[in-house]
Amino acid sequence: FELPTLLRKAIQMQAYPQAVKYYSQAAAILSQYEHVNSFDGIREDCENTVKLLIQALRDTLSDPAISAVQVLETTDMLVELKVPPSDVIKLYLDTAHVTLQADIDAVGTPPEDQDILEFLDTTGYAFLGSVSLTISTYKSAFCENPHVTLPPSELEETLSEFAYQHFSAYFEHMQ
């Protein structure tokens, strides 16, 4: 049974979808035969390797430069590996916060001789674009994902609070 070796190689090559596929296909068999000593060792080795995979996926999701496509793939893999969706959501929103805060900080304050609307027109696009991307990615990754078992009202409330917090910070910064 070569699963632990396959998992480690896939992780080394950053072929995370392949590693998740290997593990998902074998997990039921390992569980079914966990009472057999030779399978128990393999299962334990796989579980330890999957912990490394989960950490690598968390690191990927923590990268502020992550693309929306990578977010969708990474969150799906984490949920498939039985990471609680609430933990994945928190990690995603913490990462998005870094990007949004950087956009707010980059805006600066309007010069006294410039119209506020003109200033917002030229400086607010990055923040608004980031908020829009964060919201649409969140909805795709969590609200529309059948593997995420949290109640829709909880998902929407979390997103609303996050958006409110960042819009409030943006408008406060502009005053």
Coordinates of N, CA and C in Angstrom, one line a residue:
F1 N 0.9 -1.2 0.0 CA 0.0 0.0 0.0 C 0.9 1.2 0.0
E2 N 0.9 2.0 -1.1 CA 1.8 3.1 -1.3 C 1.2 4.5 -1.0
L3 N 0.1 4.5 -0.4 CA -0.6 5.8 -0.2 C 0.2 6.8 0.5
P4 N 0.8 6.5 1.7 CA 1.6 7.6 2.3 C 2.7 8.2 1.4
T5 N 3.4 7.3 0.7 CA 4.4 7.8 -0.2 C 3.8 8.7 -1.3
L6 N 2.7 8.3 -1.9 CA 2.0 9.0 -3.0 C 1.6 10.4 -2.4
L7 N 1.0 10.4 -1.2 CA 0.6 11.7 -0.6 C 1.8 12.6 -0.4
R8 N 2.9 12.1 0.1 CA 4.1 13.0 0.4 C 4.6 13.5 -1.0
K9 N 4.7 12.7 -2.0 CA 5.2 13.2 -3.3 C 4.2 14.2 -3.9
A10 N 2.9 14.0 -3.8 CA 2.0 15.0 -4.3 C 2.1 16.3 -3.6
I11 N 2.3 16.3 -2.2 CA 2.5 17.5 -1.4 C 3.8 18.2 -1.8
Q12 N 4.9 17.4 -2.0 CA 6.2 18.0 -2.4 C 6.0 18.7 -3.7
M13 N 5.3 18.2 -4.7 CA 5.1 18.7 -6.0 C 4.0 19.8 -6.0
Q14 N 3.4 20.1 -4.8 CA 2.3 21.0 -4.7 C 1.1 20.6 -5.6
A15 N 1.0 19.3 -5.8 CA -0.2 18.8 -6.5 C -1.3 18.4 -5.5
Y16 N -1.8 19.5 -4.9 CA -2.7 19.3 -3.8 C -4.0 18.6 -4.2
P17 N -4.6 18.9 -5.3 CA -5.8 18.2 -5.7 C -5.6 16.7 -5.9
Q18 N -4.4 16.4 -6.4 CA -4.1 14.9 -6.5 C -4.0 14.3 -5.2
A19 N -3.3 14.9 -4.2 CA -3.2 14.4 -2.9 C -4.5 14.2 -2.2
V20 N -5.4 15.2 -2.4 CA -6.8 15.1 -1.8 C -7.5 13.9 -2.5
K21 N -7.4 13.7 -3.8 CA -8.0 12.6 -4.5 C -7.5 11.3 -4.0
Y22 N -6.2 11.1 -3.8 CA -5.6 9.9 -3.3 C -6.2 9.6 -2.0
Y23 N -6.2 10.6 -1.1 CA -6.6 10.3 0.3 C -8.1 10.0 0.3
S24 N -8.9 10.8 -0.4 CA -10.4 10.6 -0.4 C -10.7 9.2 -0.9
Q25 N -10.0 8.7 -1.9 CA -10.3 7.4 -2.4 C -10.0 6.3 -1.5
A26 N -8.9 6.5 -0.7 CA -8.4 5.4 0.2 C -9.0 5.5 1.6
A27 N -9.5 6.6 2.0 CA -9.9 6.9 3.4 C -10.9 5.8 3.9
A28 N -11.9 5.5 3.1 CA -13.0 4.5 3.5 C -12.3 3.2 3.7
I29 N -11.4 2.8 2.8 CA -10.8 1.5 2.9 C -10.0 1.4 4.2
L30 N -9.2 2.5 4.5 CA -8.4 2.5 5.7 C -9.2 2.5 6.9
S31 N -10.4 3.1 6.9 CA -11.3 3.1 8.0 C -11.9 1.7 8.2
Q32 N -12.2 1.1 7.1 CA -12.9 -0.2 7.2 C -12.0 -1.3 7.8
Y33 N -10.7 -1.2 7.5 CA -9.7 -2.2 7.9 C -8.8 -1.7 9.0
E34 N -9.2 -0.6 9.8 CA -8.3 -0.1 10.8 C -7.9 -1.1 11.9
H35 N -8.8 -2.1 12.1 CA -8.5 -3.1 13.1 C -7.3 -4.0 12.7
V36 N -7.0 -4.1 11.4 CA -5.8 -4.9 11.0 C -4.6 -4.1 11.2
N37 N -3.6 -4.7 11.9 CA -2.4 -4.0 12.4 C -1.7 -3.3 11.2
S38 N -1.5 -4.0 10.1 CA -0.8 -3.4 9.0 C -1.5 -2.2 8.4
F39 N -2.8 -2.2 8.4 CA -3.6 -1.1 7.9 C -3.6 0.1 8.9
D40 N -3.5 -0.2 10.2 CA -3.6 0.8 11.2 C -2.3 1.7 11.1
G41 N -1.2 1.1 10.8 CA 0.1 1.9 10.6 C 0.0 2.8 9.4
I42 N -0.6 2.2 8.3 CA -0.7 3.0 7.1 C -1.7 4.2 7.3
R43 N -2.8 3.9 8.0 CA -3.8 4.9 8.3 C -3.2 6.0 9.1
E44 N -2.4 5.7 10.1 CA -1.8 6.7 11.0 C -0.8 7.5 10.2
D45 N 0.0 6.9 9.4 CA 1.0 7.6 8.5 C 0.2 8.5 7.6
C46 N -0.9 8.1 7.0 CA -1.7 8.9 6.1 C -2.2 10.1 6.8
E47 N -2.8 9.9 8.0 CA -3.4 11.0 8.8 C -2.3 12.0 9.1
N48 N -1.1 11.6 9.5 CA 0.0 12.5 9.7 C 0.3 13.3 8.5
T49 N 0.4 12.6 7.3 CA 0.7 13.3 6.1 C -0.4 14.3 5.7
V50 N -1.7 13.9 5.9 CA -2.8 14.8 5.6 C -2.8 16.0 6.5
K51 N -2.3 15.9 7.7 CA -2.1 17.1 8.5 C -1.1 18.1 7.8
L52 N -0.1 17.6 7.2 CA 0.8 18.4 6.4 C 0.1 19.0 5.2
L53 N -0.7 18.3 4.6 CA -1.4 18.7 3.4 C -2.4 19.9 3.8
I54 N -3.1 19.7 4.9 CA -4.0 20.7 5.4 C -3.2 22.0 5.7
Q55 N -2.1 21.8 6.3 CA -1.3 23.0 6.7 C -0.8 23.7 5.4
A56 N -0.4 23.0 4.4 CA 0.0 23.6 3.1 C -1.2 24.3 2.5
L57 N -2.4 23.7 2.5 CA -3.6 24.4 2.0 C -3.9 25.6 2.8
R58 N -3.8 25.6 4.1 CA -4.0 26.8 4.9 C -3.1 27.9 4.5
D59 N -1.8 27.5 4.3 CA -0.8 28.5 3.9 C -1.2 29.1 2.6
T60 N -1.6 28.3 1.7 CA -2.1 28.8 0.4 C -3.2 29.8 0.5
L61 N -4.2 29.4 1.4 CA -5.3 30.3 1.6 C -5.0 31.6 2.3
S62 N -3.9 31.5 3.1 CA -3.4 32.7 3.8 C -2.6 33.7 3.0
D63 N -2.3 33.4 1.8 CA -1.5 34.3 0.9 C -2.4 35.4 0.4
P64 N -2.2 36.6 0.7 CA -3.0 37.7 0.2 C -3.1 37.8 -1.3
A65 N -2.1 37.2 -2.0 CA -2.0 37.3 -3.5 C -2.8 36.2 -4.1
I66 N -3.5 35.4 -3.4 CA -4.2 34.2 -3.9 C -5.3 34.7 -4.9
S67 N -5.5 33.9 -5.9 CA -6.5 34.3 -6.9 C -7.9 33.7 -6.5
A68 N -8.9 34.2 -7.1 CA -10.3 33.7 -6.7 C -10.4 32.2 -7.1
V69 N -9.8 31.8 -8.2 CA -9.9 30.4 -8.6 C -9.2 29.6 -7.5
Q70 N -8.0 30.0 -7.1 CA -7.3 29.3 -6.1 C -8.0 29.2 -4.8
V71 N -8.7 30.3 -4.4 CA -9.6 30.3 -3.2 C -10.6 29.2 -3.3
L72 N -11.3 29.1 -4.4 CA -12.4 28.1 -4.6 C -11.8 26.7 -4.5
E73 N -10.7 26.5 -5.2 CA -10.1 25.1 -5.2 C -9.6 24.8 -3.8
T74 N -8.9 25.7 -3.1 CA -8.3 25.5 -1.8 C -9.4 25.2 -0.8
T75 N -10.4 26.1 -0.8 CA -11.5 25.9 0.2 C -12.2 24.6 0.0
D76 N -12.4 24.2 -1.2 CA -13.1 23.0 -1.5 C -12.3 21.8 -1.0
M77 N -11.0 21.8 -1.2 CA -10.1 20.8 -0.7 C -10.1 20.7 0.8
L78 N -10.0 21.8 1.5 CA -10.0 21.8 2.9 C -11.3 21.3 3.5
V79 N -12.4 21.6 2.9 CA -13.7 21.1 3.4 C -13.8 19.6 3.1
E80 N -13.3 19.2 1.9 CA -13.3 17.7 1.6 C -12.4 17.0 2.6
L81 N -11.4 17.6 3.1 CA -10.5 16.9 4.1 C -11.1 17.1 5.5
K82 N -12.3 17.5 5.6 CA -13.0 17.6 6.9 C -12.6 18.7 7.8
V83 N -12.0 19.7 7.3 CA -11.7 20.9 8.1 C -13.0 21.6 8.3
P84 N -13.4 22.0 9.5 CA -14.7 22.6 9.7 C -14.8 23.9 8.8
P85 N -15.9 24.0 8.1 CA -16.1 25.2 7.2 C -16.0 26.5 8.0
S86 N -16.4 26.6 9.2 CA -16.2 27.8 10.0 C -14.7 28.2 10.1
D87 N -13.9 27.2 10.2 CA -12.4 27.5 10.3 C -11.9 28.0 9.0
V88 N -12.4 27.4 7.9 CA -12.0 27.8 6.5 C -12.4 29.2 6.2
I89 N -13.7 29.5 6.6 CA -14.2 30.8 6.4 C -13.4 31.9 7.2
K90 N -13.1 31.6 8.4 CA -12.3 32.5 9.2 C -11.0 32.8 8.6
L91 N -10.3 31.8 8.1 CA -9.0 31.9 7.5 C -9.1 32.8 6.2
Y92 N -10.2 32.5 5.4 CA -10.4 33.3 4.1 C -10.6 34.7 4.5
L93 N -11.5 35.0 5.4 CA -11.8 36.4 5.7 C -10.7 37.1 6.4
D94 N -9.9 36.4 7.2 CA -8.7 37.0 7.7 C -7.7 37.4 6.6
T95 N -7.6 36.6 5.6 CA -6.7 36.9 4.5 C -7.3 38.1 3.7
A96 N -8.6 38.1 3.4 CA -9.2 39.1 2.7 C -9.1 40.5 3.5
H97 N -9.1 40.4 4.8 CA -9.0 41.6 5.6 C -7.7 42.3 5.3
V98 N -6.6 41.5 5.2 CA -5.3 42.1 5.0 C -5.3 42.9 3.7
T99 N -5.9 42.3 2.6 CA -6.0 43.0 1.3 C -6.8 44.2 1.4
L100 N -8.0 44.1 2.0 CA -8.8 45.3 2.1 C -8.2 46.4 3.0
Q101 N -7.6 46.0 4.1 CA -6.9 47.1 4.9 C -5.8 47.8 4.1
A102 N -5.1 47.0 3.4 CA -4.0 47.6 2.6 C -4.6 48.6 1.5
D103 N -5.8 48.2 0.9 CA -6.4 49.1 0.0 C -6.9 50.4 0.7
I104 N -7.4 50.2 1.9 CA -7.9 51.4 2.7 C -6.7 52.3 3.0
D105 N -5.6 51.7 3.5 CA -4.4 52.5 3.8 C -3.8 53.2 2.6
A106 N -3.9 52.6 1.4 CA -3.4 53.2 0.2 C -4.2 54.4 -0.3
V107 N -5.4 54.5 0.1 CA -6.2 55.6 -0.3 C -5.7 56.9 0.1
G108 N -5.2 57.0 1.3 CA -4.8 58.3 1.8 C -6.0 59.2 2.1
T109 N -5.7 60.5 2.2 CA -6.8 61.4 2.5 C -6.9 62.4 1.3
P110 N -8.1 62.9 1.0 CA -8.2 63.8 -0.1 C -7.5 65.1 0.2
P111 N -6.8 65.7 -0.8 CA -6.2 67.0 -0.7 C -7.3 68.0 -0.5
E112 N -7.0 69.1 0.2 CA -8.1 70.1 0.5 C -8.6 70.7 -0.7
D113 N -7.8 70.8 -1.8 CA -8.2 71.5 -3.0 C -8.9 70.6 -4.0
Q114 N -9.1 69.3 -3.6 CA -9.7 68.4 -4.6 C -11.1 68.0 -4.1
D115 N -12.0 67.9 -5.0 CA -13.4 67.5 -4.8 C -13.4 66.1 -4.3
I116 N -14.1 65.8 -3.2 CA -14.2 64.4 -2.6 C -14.6 63.4 -3.6
L117 N -15.6 63.7 -4.5 CA -16.1 62.8 -5.4 C -15.0 62.4 -6.5
E118 N -14.3 63.5 -6.9 CA -13.2 63.2 -7.9 C -12.1 62.4 -7.2
F119 N -11.8 62.7 -6.0 CA -10.8 61.9 -5.2 C -11.3 60.4 -5.1
L120 N -12.5 60.2 -4.8 CA -13.0 58.8 -4.7 C -13.0 58.1 -6.0
D121 N -13.3 58.9 -7.0 CA -13.3 58.3 -8.4 C -12.0 57.8 -8.8
T122 N -10.9 58.5 -8.4 CA -9.6 58.1 -8.8 C -8.9 57.1 -7.8
T123 N -9.4 57.1 -6.5 CA -8.7 56.3 -5.6 C -9.5 55.1 -5.0
G124 N -10.8 55.1 -5.1 CA -11.6 54.1 -4.5 C -11.8 52.8 -5.2
Y125 N -11.3 52.8 -6.4 CA -11.5 51.6 -7.3 C -10.9 50.3 -6.7
A126 N -9.7 50.5 -6.2 CA -9.0 49.3 -5.7 C -9.7 48.7 -4.5
F127 N -10.2 49.5 -3.6 CA -10.9 49.0 -2.4 C -12.2 48.4 -2.9
L128 N -13.0 49.1 -3.7 CA -14.3 48.6 -4.2 C -14.1 47.3 -5.0
G129 N -13.1 47.2 -5.8 CA -12.8 46.0 -6.6 C -12.5 44.9 -5.6
S130 N -11.7 45.1 -4.6 CA -11.3 44.1 -3.7 C -12.5 43.6 -2.9
V131 N -13.4 44.5 -2.5 CA -14.6 44.1 -1.7 C -15.5 43.3 -2.6
S132 N -15.7 43.7 -3.8 CA -16.5 43.0 -4.8 C -16.0 41.6 -5.0
L133 N -14.7 41.5 -5.2 CA -14.1 40.2 -5.5 C -14.2 39.3 -4.2
T134 N -14.0 39.9 -3.0 CA -14.1 39.1 -1.8 C -15.5 38.6 -1.6
I135 N -16.5 39.4 -1.8 CA -17.9 39.0 -1.7 C -18.3 37.9 -2.7
S136 N -17.9 38.1 -3.9 CA -18.3 37.1 -4.9 C -17.6 35.8 -4.7
T137 N -16.3 35.8 -4.3 CA -15.5 34.6 -4.0 C -16.1 33.9 -2.8
Y138 N -16.4 34.7 -1.8 CA -17.0 34.1 -0.6 C -18.3 33.3 -0.9
K139 N -19.2 34.0 -1.7 CA -20.5 33.4 -2.1 C -20.2 32.1 -2.9
S140 N -19.3 32.1 -3.8 CA -19.0 30.9 -4.6 C -18.4 29.8 -3.7
A141 N -17.4 30.2 -2.9 CA -16.7 29.2 -2.1 C -17.5 28.6 -0.9
F142 N -18.4 29.4 -0.4 CA -19.1 28.9 0.8 C -20.7 28.8 0.6
C143 N -21.3 29.9 0.1 CA -22.8 29.9 0.1 C -23.3 28.9 -1.0
E144 N -22.5 28.8 -2.1 CA -23.0 27.9 -3.2 C -22.3 26.6 -3.2
N145 N -21.5 26.3 -2.2 CA -20.8 25.0 -2.1 C -21.6 24.0 -1.4
P146 N -22.0 22.9 -2.1 CA -22.8 21.9 -1.4 C -22.1 21.2 -0.3
H147 N -20.8 21.2 -0.2 CA -20.1 20.5 0.9 C -20.0 21.4 2.2
V148 N -20.3 22.6 2.1 CA -20.4 23.5 3.3 C -21.7 23.3 3.9
T149 N -21.7 22.8 5.1 CA -23.0 22.4 5.8 C -23.5 23.5 6.7
L150 N -22.9 24.6 6.8 CA -23.4 25.7 7.7 C -24.7 26.2 7.2
P151 N -25.6 26.7 8.1 CA -26.9 27.3 7.6 C -26.7 28.5 6.7
P152 N -27.4 28.6 5.7 CA -27.3 29.8 4.8 C -27.4 31.1 5.5
S153 N -28.2 31.2 6.5 CA -28.4 32.5 7.3 C -27.1 32.8 8.0
E154 N -26.4 31.8 8.5 CA -25.1 32.0 9.2 C -24.0 32.5 8.2
L155 N -24.0 31.9 7.1 CA -23.1 32.3 6.0 C -23.3 33.7 5.6
E156 N -24.5 34.1 5.4 CA -24.9 35.5 5.0 C -24.6 36.5 6.1
E157 N -24.9 36.1 7.3 CA -24.6 37.0 8.4 C -23.1 37.3 8.6
T158 N -22.3 36.2 8.4 CA -20.9 36.4 8.5 C -20.4 37.3 7.5
L159 N -20.9 37.1 6.2 CA -20.4 38.0 5.1 C -20.9 39.4 5.3
S160 N -22.1 39.6 5.8 CA -22.7 41.0 6.0 C -21.8 41.7 7.1
E161 N -21.5 41.0 8.2 CA -20.7 41.6 9.2 C -19.3 42.0 8.7
F162 N -18.8 41.1 7.9 CA -17.4 41.4 7.4 C -17.5 42.6 6.4
A163 N -18.5 42.7 5.5 CA -18.6 43.8 4.6 C -18.9 45.1 5.4
Y164 N -19.7 45.0 6.3 CA -20.1 46.2 7.1 C -18.8 46.8 7.8
Q165 N -18.1 45.9 8.4 CA -16.9 46.3 9.1 C -15.9 47.0 8.2
H166 N -15.7 46.5 7.0 CA -14.8 47.1 6.1 C -15.3 48.4 5.4
F167 N -16.5 48.4 5.1 CA -17.1 49.7 4.6 C -17.0 50.7 5.6
S168 N -17.3 50.4 6.9 CA -17.2 51.4 8.0 C -15.8 51.9 8.1
A169 N -14.9 51.0 8.0 CA -13.4 51.4 8.1 C -13.1 52.3 7.0
Y170 N -13.5 52.0 5.8 CA -13.2 52.8 4.6 C -13.8 54.2 4.8
F171 N -15.1 54.3 5.2 CA -15.7 55.6 5.3 C -15.1 56.4 6.4
E172 N -14.8 55.7 7.5 CA -14.1 56.4 8.6 C -12.8 56.9 8.2
H173 N -12.1 56.2 7.4 CA -10.8 56.6 6.9 C -10.9 57.9 6.0
M174 N -12.0 58.0 5.3 CA -12.2 59.1 4.4 C -12.6 60.4 5.1
Q175 N -13.0 60.3 6.4 CA -13.4 61.5 7.1 C -12.2 62.3 7.5

